[in-house]
Amino acid sequence: MLAHDDTIAAIATPPGAGGIGIVRISGPGSEDVCQVLFRPKSTAGPLKSHHFYHGDIVSSANGNAIDEVLVVLMRAPNSYTGEDVLEIHCHGGNLILHAVLTEAIMKGCRLADRGEFTKRAYLNGRMDLLQAEAVMDLITARTDRGREIALAGLKGNLSEKIQSIRSDLIEILSFLESSIDFSEEEISSPEFSRPHWQEIEGILASINGILETYREGKLFRDGFNVVITGRPNVGKSSLLNRLLGERRAIVTSVPGTTRDFIEETVNINGIPVLLTDTAGIRKFPEEVEREGIALVWEKTLMADMVIVLVDGSTPLTEEDVEVIDKNRKKPLILAVNKSDLTHQIPDKHISEVFPGISAVWISAKYGEGIEALKEKIKAMALDNEDYSTSDLLLTNLRHKSALQKAASSLLAAQSGILNGNSAELTAFELKESLDHLGSIAGDTTSEDILDKIFSTFCVGK
Ligand code: GDP
């Protein structure tokens, strides 16, 4: 265990008024700080670990109570950080929490850096780096599916998988190294190389299997940008509201109402989708509207997917066709709205004018076809591939690039074996691969990368 000699403190709950607010303290001085700050209601001798005590936090200036609280001391190593941790459960108000934190600082604590509690947990071996990163994903998850995947990461499912790949690799490496010790000869005999080439192939398959889950994992973690576009009055704002399940955009029958953008994140069948409602595209816009329209083209260019909305109660117009044509290179869904009114666009016409474009009839106003549209968005986001029900998904770019590097070292080792390279060189490449795999869980991660990772956390986490 890596002992820190300083004791850190921070407010662990979000700002604002709440039922409770927690000041978290971690380090060797936690219990001493408790002795001086906390006045228990009943004196019960030394504090028992993992027990709540009721009392007051008192001001060092005048001995007056700052707040009536519950404190819990969690002695090392059975705490989040692996150190002595003191949590002071106060009433949830900014003023109270800051006053309690200030007292703790006056009693020798240091204000914690961003993510420092989790960093200590990692340095003290309470979790590996991948699990520490999953903590942040868990807190910021925007859908249940995202939460499940992050929780699986926190529970160590992906860490275990990578660890087992590492063990397999270590086995090959140790065999190779022992053969280097026994002979100075080059290891190019087919009896030796063939089985190793095969074993490496097996490891590569496992790594590639994990890499293949990245697209899906990233989607559920980071989400997807969808822009709704179309001419004015086709029902774009109504569709945004329908997908959000609330009235957010202004819906009017006057064309050209949405001149700016409205962006909202919405959970579409487990995927956090950033939906953008844009200005209506029309031929002769007014001044302000023109700017809005210019921006629409920019927005749609950046989008991961575009929903072109047309009004199915009127025949297709030149503008509709223009919008579709301009977005043809994008993953595109054609949503034909106002299905509750008389259909003026025959399906046959759609498939003739826009071959290969997937169309769905909806009624933004009454909800008809919305579930089908959501399914279509999800299917297109997942590239029409079956999505897995496994929670063992790769979500993090850092992990992905480490796995890719590990795989390319293995490929180099494999082609070296085929070319009759020396055992030393093959061993070197296998070690390189091991290092890349090790960087995922943090076994071989440099200090500056660690700092970078934890600096994205919030204070108190
Ligand atoms: P936008 O300009 O494209 O954002 O269109 P709005 O969402 O503001 O809608 C324009 C008009 O069409 C409003 O009067 C809506 O009530 C109406 N509208 C939108 N969707 C539907 C629909 O599915 N059915 C019918 N009948 N009217 C709709």
PDB file of C-alpha atoms in Angstrom, residues 224 268-269 305 332-335 357-361 369-384:
ATOM      1  CA  PHE A 224     -24.842  10.258 -30.903  1.00  0.00           C
ATOM      2  CA  ILE A 268     -33.490   6.767 -27.427  1.00  0.00           C
ATOM      3  CA  ASN A 269     -33.743   3.090 -26.526  1.00  0.00           C
ATOM      4  CA  MET A 305     -27.177  11.152 -38.453  1.00  0.00           C
ATOM      5  CA  LEU A 332     -30.191   9.538 -43.151  1.00  0.00           C
ATOM      6  CA  ILE A 333     -33.736   8.757 -42.148  1.00  0.00           C
ATOM      7  CA  LEU A 334     -36.606  10.234 -44.090  1.00  0.00           C
ATOM      8  CA  ALA A 335     -39.482  10.809 -41.682  1.00  0.00           C
ATOM      9  CA  ILE A 357     -33.406   5.897 -48.468  1.00  0.00           C
ATOM     10  CA  SER A 358     -35.197   4.528 -45.520  1.00  0.00           C
ATOM     11  CA  ALA A 359     -38.559   6.208 -44.876  1.00  0.00           C
ATOM     12  CA  VAL A 360     -40.903   6.022 -41.915  1.00  0.00           C
ATOM     13  CA  TRP A 361     -44.364   7.547 -41.529  1.00  0.00           C
ATOM     14  CA  GLY A 369     -44.839   5.715 -35.708  1.00  0.00           C
ATOM     15  CA  ILE A 370     -42.538   7.276 -33.095  1.00  0.00           C
ATOM     16  CA  GLU A 371     -41.475   3.914 -31.632  1.00  0.00           C
ATOM     17  CA  ALA A 372     -40.631   2.680 -35.143  1.00  0.00           C
ATOM     18  CA  LEU A 373     -38.621   5.862 -35.722  1.00  0.00           C
ATOM     19  CA  LYS A 374     -36.724   5.349 -32.454  1.00  0.00           C
ATOM     20  CA  GLU A 375     -35.917   1.761 -33.401  1.00  0.00           C
ATOM     21  CA  LYS A 376     -34.708   2.959 -36.781  1.00  0.00           C
ATOM     22  CA  ILE A 377     -32.460   5.571 -35.144  1.00  0.00           C
ATOM     23  CA  LYS A 378     -31.009   2.934 -32.839  1.00  0.00           C
ATOM     24  CA  ALA A 379     -30.531   0.392 -35.628  1.00  0.00           C
ATOM     25  CA  MET A 380     -28.788   2.929 -37.846  1.00  0.00           C
ATOM     26  CA  ALA A 381     -26.639   4.139 -34.953  1.00  0.00           C
ATOM     27  CA  LEU A 382     -25.522   0.558 -34.447  1.00  0.00           C
ATOM     28  CA  ASP A 383     -24.996   0.160 -38.183  1.00  0.00           C
ATOM     29  CA  ASN A 384     -27.851  -2.349 -38.316  1.00  0.00           C
TER      30      ASN A 384
END
